[in-house]
Coordinates of C-alpha atoms and ligand atoms in Angstrom, one line a residue:
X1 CA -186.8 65.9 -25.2
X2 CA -186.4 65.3 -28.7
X3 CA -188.3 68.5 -31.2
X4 CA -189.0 68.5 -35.0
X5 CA -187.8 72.1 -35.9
X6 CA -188.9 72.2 -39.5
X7 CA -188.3 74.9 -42.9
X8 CA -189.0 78.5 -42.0
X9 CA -187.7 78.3 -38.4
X10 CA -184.1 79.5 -37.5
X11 CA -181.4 77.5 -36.7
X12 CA -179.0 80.0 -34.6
X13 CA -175.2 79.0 -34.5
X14 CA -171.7 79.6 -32.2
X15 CA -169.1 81.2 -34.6
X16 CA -169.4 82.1 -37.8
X17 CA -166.2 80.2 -39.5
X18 CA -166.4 77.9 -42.2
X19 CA -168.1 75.2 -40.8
X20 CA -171.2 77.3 -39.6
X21 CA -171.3 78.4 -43.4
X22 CA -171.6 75.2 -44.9
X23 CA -173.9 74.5 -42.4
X24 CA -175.7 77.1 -43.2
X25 CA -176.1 76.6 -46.6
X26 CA -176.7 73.5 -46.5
X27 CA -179.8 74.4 -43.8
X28 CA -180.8 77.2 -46.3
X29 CA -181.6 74.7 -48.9
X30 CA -184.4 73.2 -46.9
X31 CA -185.8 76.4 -46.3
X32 CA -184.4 77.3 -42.7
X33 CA -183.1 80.7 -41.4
X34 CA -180.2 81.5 -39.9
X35 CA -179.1 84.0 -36.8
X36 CA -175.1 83.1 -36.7
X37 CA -173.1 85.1 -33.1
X38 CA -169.6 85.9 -34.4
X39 CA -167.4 89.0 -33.0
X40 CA -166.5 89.4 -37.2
X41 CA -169.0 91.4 -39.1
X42 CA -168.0 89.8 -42.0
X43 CA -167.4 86.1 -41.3
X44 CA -167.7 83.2 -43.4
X45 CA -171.5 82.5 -41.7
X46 CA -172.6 85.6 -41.4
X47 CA -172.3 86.4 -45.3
X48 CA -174.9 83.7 -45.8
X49 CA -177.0 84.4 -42.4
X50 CA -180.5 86.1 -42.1
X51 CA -179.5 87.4 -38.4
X52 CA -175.8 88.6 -37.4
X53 CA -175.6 88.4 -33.6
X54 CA -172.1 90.9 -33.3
X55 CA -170.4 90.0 -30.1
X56 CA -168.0 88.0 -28.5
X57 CA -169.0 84.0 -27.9
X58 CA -169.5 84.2 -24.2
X59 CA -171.4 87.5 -24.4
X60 CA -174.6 86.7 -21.9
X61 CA -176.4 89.2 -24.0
X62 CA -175.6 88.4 -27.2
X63 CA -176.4 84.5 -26.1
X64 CA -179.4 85.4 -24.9
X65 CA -180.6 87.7 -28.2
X66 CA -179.4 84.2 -30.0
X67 CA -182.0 81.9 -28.1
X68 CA -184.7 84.6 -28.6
X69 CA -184.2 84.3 -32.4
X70 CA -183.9 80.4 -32.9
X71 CA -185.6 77.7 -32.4
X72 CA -182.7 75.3 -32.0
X73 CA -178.9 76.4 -31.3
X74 CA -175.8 74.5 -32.8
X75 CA -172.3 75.7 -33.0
X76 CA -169.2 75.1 -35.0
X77 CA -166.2 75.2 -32.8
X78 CA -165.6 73.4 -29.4
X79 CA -163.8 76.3 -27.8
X80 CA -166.5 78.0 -26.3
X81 CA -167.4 78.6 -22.4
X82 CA -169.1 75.5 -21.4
X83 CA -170.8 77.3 -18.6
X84 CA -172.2 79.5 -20.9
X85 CA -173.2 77.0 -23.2
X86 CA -175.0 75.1 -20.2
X87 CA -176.9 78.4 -19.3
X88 CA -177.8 78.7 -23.2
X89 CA -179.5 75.3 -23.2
X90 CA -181.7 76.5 -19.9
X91 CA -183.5 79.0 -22.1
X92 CA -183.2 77.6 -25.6
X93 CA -182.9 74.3 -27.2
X94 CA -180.0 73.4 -27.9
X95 CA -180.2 69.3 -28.7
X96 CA -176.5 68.2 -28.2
X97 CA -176.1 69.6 -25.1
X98 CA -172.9 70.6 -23.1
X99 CA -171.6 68.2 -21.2
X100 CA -169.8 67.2 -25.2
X101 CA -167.8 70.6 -25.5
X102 CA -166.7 70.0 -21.7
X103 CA -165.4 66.8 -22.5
X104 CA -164.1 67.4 -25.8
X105 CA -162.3 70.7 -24.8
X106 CA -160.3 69.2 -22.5
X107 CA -157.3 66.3 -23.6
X108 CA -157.4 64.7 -20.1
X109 CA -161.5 64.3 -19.7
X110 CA -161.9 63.3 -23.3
X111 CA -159.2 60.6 -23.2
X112 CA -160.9 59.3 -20.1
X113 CA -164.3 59.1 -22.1
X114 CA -162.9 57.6 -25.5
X115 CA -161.2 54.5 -22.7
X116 CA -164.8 54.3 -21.2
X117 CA -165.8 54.0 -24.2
X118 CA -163.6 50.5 -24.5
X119 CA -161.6 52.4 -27.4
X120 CA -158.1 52.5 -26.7
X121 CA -155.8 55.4 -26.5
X122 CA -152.0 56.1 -26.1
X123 CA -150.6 55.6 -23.1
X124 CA -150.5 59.1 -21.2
X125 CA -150.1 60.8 -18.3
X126 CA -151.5 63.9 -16.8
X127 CA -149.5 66.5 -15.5
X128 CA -150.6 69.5 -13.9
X129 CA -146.8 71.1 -13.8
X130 CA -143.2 70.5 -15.2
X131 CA -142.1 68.4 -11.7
X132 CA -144.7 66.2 -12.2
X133 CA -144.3 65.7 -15.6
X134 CA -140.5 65.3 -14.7
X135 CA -141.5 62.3 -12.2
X136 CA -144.3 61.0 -14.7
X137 CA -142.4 60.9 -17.6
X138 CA -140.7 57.5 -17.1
X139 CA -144.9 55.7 -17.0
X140 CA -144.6 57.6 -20.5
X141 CA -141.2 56.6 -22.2
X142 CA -139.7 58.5 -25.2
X143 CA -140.6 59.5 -27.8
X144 CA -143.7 61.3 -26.5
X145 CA -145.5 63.9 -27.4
X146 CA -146.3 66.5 -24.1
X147 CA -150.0 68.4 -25.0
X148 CA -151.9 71.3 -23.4
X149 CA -155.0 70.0 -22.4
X150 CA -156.8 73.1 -23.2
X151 CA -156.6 74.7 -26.4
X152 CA -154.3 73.3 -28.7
X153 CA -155.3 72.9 -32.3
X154 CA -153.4 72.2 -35.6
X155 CA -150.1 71.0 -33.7
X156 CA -150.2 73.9 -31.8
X157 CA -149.7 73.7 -27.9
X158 CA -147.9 70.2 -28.4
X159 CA -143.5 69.3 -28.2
X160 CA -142.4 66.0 -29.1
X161 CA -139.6 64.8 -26.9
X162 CA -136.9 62.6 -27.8
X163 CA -135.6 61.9 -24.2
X164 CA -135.0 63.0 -21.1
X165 CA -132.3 66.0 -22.2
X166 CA -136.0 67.3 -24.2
X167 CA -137.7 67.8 -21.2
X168 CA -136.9 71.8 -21.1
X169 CA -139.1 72.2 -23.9
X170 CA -142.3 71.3 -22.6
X171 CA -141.7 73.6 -19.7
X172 CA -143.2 76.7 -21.4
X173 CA -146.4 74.6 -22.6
X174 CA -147.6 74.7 -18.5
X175 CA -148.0 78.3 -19.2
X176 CA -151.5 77.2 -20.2
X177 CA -152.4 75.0 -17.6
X178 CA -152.2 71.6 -17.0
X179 CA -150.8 69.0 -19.8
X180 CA -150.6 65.2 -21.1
X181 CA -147.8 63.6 -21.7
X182 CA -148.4 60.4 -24.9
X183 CA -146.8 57.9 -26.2
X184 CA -145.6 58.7 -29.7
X185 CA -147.2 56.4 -31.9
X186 CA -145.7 55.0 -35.0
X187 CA -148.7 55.4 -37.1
X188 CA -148.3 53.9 -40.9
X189 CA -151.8 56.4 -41.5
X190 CA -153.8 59.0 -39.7
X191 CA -157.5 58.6 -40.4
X192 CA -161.1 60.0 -39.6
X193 CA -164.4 59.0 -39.4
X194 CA -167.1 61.4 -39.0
X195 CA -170.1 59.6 -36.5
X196 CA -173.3 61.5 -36.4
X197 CA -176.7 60.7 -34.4
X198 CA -180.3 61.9 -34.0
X199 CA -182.0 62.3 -31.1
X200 CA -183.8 59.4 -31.8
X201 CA -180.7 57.2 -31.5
X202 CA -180.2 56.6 -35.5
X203 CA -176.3 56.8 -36.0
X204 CA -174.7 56.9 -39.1
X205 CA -170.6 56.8 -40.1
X206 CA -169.5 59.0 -43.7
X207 CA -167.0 56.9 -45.1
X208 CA -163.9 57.0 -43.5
X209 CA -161.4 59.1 -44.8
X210 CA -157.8 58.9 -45.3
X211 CA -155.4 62.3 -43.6
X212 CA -152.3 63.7 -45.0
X213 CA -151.3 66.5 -43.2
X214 CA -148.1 69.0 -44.2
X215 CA -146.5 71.4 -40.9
X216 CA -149.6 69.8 -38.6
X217 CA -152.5 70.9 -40.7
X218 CA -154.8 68.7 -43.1
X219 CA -153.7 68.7 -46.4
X220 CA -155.5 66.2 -48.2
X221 CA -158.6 63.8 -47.0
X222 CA -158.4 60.6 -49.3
X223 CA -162.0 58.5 -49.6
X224 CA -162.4 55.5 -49.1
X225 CA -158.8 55.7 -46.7
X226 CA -156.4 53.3 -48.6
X227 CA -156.4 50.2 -45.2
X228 CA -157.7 47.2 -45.3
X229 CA -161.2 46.0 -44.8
X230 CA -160.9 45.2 -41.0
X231 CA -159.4 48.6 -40.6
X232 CA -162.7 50.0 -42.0
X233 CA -165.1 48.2 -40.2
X234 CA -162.7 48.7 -36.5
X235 CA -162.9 52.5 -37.1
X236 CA -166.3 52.5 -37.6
X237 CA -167.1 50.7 -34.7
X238 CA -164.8 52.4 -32.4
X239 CA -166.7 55.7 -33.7
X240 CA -170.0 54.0 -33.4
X241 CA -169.5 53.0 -29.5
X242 CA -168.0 56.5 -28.5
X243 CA -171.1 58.2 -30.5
X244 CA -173.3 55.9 -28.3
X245 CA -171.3 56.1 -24.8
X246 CA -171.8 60.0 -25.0
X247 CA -175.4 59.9 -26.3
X248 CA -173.8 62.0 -29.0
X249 CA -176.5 64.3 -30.9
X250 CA -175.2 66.0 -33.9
X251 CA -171.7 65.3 -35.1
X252 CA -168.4 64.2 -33.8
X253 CA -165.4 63.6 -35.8
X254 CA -163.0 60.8 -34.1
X255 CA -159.4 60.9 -35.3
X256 CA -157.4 57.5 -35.2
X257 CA -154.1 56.4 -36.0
X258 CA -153.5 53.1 -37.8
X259 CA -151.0 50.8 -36.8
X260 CA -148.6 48.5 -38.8
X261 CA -150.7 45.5 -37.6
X262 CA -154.0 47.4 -38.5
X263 CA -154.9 48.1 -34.9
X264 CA -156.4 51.9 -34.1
X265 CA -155.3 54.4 -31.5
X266 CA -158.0 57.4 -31.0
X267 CA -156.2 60.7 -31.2
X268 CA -158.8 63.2 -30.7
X269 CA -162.3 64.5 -30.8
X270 CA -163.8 67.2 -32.6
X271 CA -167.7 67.6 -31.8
X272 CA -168.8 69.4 -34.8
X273 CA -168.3 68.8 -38.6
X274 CA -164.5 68.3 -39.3
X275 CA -162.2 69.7 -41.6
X276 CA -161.9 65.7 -43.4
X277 CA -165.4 65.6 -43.8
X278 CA -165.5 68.4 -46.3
X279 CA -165.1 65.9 -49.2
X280 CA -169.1 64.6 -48.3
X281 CA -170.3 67.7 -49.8
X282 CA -170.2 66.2 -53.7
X283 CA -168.3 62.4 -52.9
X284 CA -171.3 61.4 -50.8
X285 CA -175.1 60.6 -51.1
X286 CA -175.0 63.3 -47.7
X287 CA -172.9 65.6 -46.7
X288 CA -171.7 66.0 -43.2
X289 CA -173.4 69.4 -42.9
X290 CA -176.7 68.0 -44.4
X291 CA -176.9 65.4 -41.8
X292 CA -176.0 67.9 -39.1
X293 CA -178.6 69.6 -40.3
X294 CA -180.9 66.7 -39.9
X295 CA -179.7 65.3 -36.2
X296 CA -179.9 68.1 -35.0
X297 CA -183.9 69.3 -36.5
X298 CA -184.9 65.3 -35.4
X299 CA -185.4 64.5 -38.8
X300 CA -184.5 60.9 -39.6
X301 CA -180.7 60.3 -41.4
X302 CA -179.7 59.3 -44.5
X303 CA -177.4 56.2 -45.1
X304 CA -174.4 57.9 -46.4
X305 CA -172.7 56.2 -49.8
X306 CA -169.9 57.0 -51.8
X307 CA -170.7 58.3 -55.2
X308 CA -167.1 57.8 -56.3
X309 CA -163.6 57.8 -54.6
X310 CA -162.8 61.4 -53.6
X311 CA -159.8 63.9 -53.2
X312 CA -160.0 66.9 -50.7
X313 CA -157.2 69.2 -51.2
X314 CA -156.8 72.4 -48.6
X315 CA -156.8 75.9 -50.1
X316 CA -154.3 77.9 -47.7
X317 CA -154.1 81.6 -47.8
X318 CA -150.8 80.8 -49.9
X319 CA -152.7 78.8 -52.5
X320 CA -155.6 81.1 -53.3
X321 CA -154.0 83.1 -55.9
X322 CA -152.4 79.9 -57.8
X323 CA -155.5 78.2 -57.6
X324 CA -157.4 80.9 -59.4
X325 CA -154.6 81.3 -62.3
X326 CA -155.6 77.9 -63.2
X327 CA -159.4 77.6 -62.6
X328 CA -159.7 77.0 -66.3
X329 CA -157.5 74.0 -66.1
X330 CA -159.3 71.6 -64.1
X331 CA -163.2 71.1 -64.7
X332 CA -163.5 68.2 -63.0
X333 CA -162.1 70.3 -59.8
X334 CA -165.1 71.7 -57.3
X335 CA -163.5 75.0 -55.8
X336 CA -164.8 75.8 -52.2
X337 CA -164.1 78.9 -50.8
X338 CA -164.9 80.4 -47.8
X339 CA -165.3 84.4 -48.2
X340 CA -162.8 85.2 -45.8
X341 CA -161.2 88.5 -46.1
X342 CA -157.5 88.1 -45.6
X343 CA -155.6 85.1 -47.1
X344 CA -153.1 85.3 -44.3
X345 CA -150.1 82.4 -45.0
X346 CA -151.6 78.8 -43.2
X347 CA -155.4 80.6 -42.7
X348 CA -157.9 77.9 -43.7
X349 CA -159.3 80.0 -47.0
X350 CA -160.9 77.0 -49.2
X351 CA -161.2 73.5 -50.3
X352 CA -161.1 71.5 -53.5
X353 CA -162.9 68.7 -53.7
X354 CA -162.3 65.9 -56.4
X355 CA -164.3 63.1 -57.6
X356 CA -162.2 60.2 -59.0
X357 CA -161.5 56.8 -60.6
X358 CA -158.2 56.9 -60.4
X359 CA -156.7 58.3 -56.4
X360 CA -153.1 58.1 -58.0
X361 CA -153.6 60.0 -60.8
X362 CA -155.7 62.6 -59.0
X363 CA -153.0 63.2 -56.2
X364 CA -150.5 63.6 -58.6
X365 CA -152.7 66.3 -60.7
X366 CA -153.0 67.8 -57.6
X367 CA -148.7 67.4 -57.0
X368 CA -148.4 68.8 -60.2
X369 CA -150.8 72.0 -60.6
X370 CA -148.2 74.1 -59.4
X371 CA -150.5 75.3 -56.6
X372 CA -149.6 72.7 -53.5
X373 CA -145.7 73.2 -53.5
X374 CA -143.9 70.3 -51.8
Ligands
LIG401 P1 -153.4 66.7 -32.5 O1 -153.4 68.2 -32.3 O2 -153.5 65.9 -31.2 O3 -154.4 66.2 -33.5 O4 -152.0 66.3 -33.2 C1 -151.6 66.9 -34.4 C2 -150.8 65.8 -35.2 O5 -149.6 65.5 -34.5 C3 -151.5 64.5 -35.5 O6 -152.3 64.6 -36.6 C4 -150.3 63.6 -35.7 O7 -149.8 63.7 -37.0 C5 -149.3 64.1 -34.7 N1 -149.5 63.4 -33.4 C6 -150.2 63.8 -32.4 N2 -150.2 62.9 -31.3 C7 -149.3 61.9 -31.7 C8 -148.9 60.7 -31.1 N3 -149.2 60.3 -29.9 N4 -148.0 59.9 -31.9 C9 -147.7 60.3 -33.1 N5 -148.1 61.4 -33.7 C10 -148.9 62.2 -33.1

């Protein structure tokens, strides 16, 4: 059943990294409290939280001290116990669900949703050890790309094979359990669009965005994504009827390769505000943590607009002291970081977010800062 949770109640939250922040804040505006379970004392969410839940995800205690405090319970990552989670939404409200995270944490049940979805996917194959994947392989072809189907994130967990004298290398990857095996596909551009729904059924699409990644992690999000007009409305659509075909509530980010002849390929799923949504928090009339926010409270969405074409530059650990030598250069340039402690090389610290009416010249003000090295 469907609630109203309105200002002055808490909205508790799964993990306390950067996306339960700007959740967070963006809840805080309206006037909602915050209880945020983290094992850090001082994460990202918890700096801005009015209750710090210290324990490990899965603690059954610490879970259950969460549902005491809120009166409706989100999270921010995909990686926790779905069995937990499922016992969580028996004694607290907890609008998306679980049945999401079980799908979405796995490669093999998600790719099996997006298809029953009618979206298309690569062609794969499941593999639950390195025989099979040895007899399987052929279904597959080369290049292919072999994938934990549990845990992988950021390229990590994932070999791409060239031919059959690669197979060695995905032996080690079964160490986690079982894997898929995908065509490689010879995208021209990765993009994202960010599908989020009420209770109520209302669905809404931000803009879709445009991903340029650098050693497997975002780089950049460019908005609107430079492909055509079809492109647009296709990856809208394809977000649209997977929203709908898992009764999504709250937010799931759908990641989609583009083809030379503008046809999409679904990549993955993220059930949470994503990484290329981050640009929605000054380029659109609603951020993706607003509207979060509001699917999952049962307050009615907003339409989300463009305000201007917009740049989202990544702030590694290696580009936090560069970017604040030159903070005085750019005032045009919205800095975003996150409070963590360490700026450990590749760590997710920040984002910059740039409002533009010129992409070109932005990117290469961004090429050119000194900050982003090639
Ligand atoms: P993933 O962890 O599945 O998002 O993969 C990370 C990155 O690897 C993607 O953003 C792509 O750049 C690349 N990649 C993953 N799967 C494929 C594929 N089937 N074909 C081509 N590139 C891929």
């Amino acid at each position: 059943m469907t609630k109203t949770i309105y200002p002055g109640q808490t909205i508790g939250i799964i993990g306390g990294g950067q996306l339960g922040r700007m959740m967070a804040l963006a809840a805080k505006e309206a006037g909602f409290k915050i209880a945020v379970l983290d094992p850090n004392m001082e994460s990202p969410c918890g700096q801005v939280s009015d209750i710090q839940i210290v324990a490990p995800y899965n603690d059954e205690t610490a879970l259950e001290e969460l549902a005491e405090v809120s009166d409706v319970i989100t999270y921010e990552f995909e990686n926790i116990d779905y069995e937990g989670l499922k016992r969580l939404a028996e004694i607290a409200y907890v609008p998306q669900g679980a049945d999401l995270v079980r799908i979405t944490q796995n490669r093999i049940t998600e790719k099996a949703e997006i298809r029953k979805a009618g979206v298309p996917v690569a062609n794969y194959v499941v593999a639950t050890s390195h025989i099979e994947l040895n007899a399987k392989i052929d279904e597959v072809g080369f290049p292919c790309i072999v994938k934990t189907a549990f845990g992988g994130y950021d390229g990590k967990g994932q070999v791409k094979l060239h031919s059959k004298a690669d197979m060695k290398q995905a032996e080690p990857l079964f160490e986690h359990g079982a894997c898929i095996a995908e065509a490689f596909v010879p995208f021209t551009k990765e993009i994202s669009v960010i599908v989020q729904r009420n209770g109520n059924g209302e669905t809404y699409c931000l803009p879709v965005g445009e991903n340029i990644h650098m050693d497997h992690i975002l780089h950049e999000t460019i908005v609107p994504a430079r492909v055509s007009e079809t492109v647009i409305t296709q990856a809208t659509k394809a977000a649209e009827q997977i929203a709908d075909h898992l009764q999504l509530v709250g937010t799931l980010a759908v990641e989609m390769f583009v083809l030379k002849d503008d046809t999409l390929v679904i990549n993955e799923l993220a059930p949470r505000p994503h990484n290329s949504g981050h640009y929605s928090i000054e380029g659109s009339t609603i951020s993706q943590f607003h509207q979060h926010v509001r699917a999952i409270c049962g307050w009615p969405l907003r339409k989300p607009a463009l305000h201007q074409p917009t740049v989202m530059v990544n702030v590694l650990g290696e580009h936090v002291v560069p970017l604040s030598n030159v903070i005085s250069k750019y005032p045009d340039w919205s800095i975003h970081l996150y409070g963590k402690e360490e700026a450990k090389t590749k760590r997710k610290m920040g984002h910059v977010t740039i409002l533009t009416n010129d992409v070109n010249k932005t990117l290469d003000e961004i090429k050119h800062s000194g900050i982003w090295s090639e």
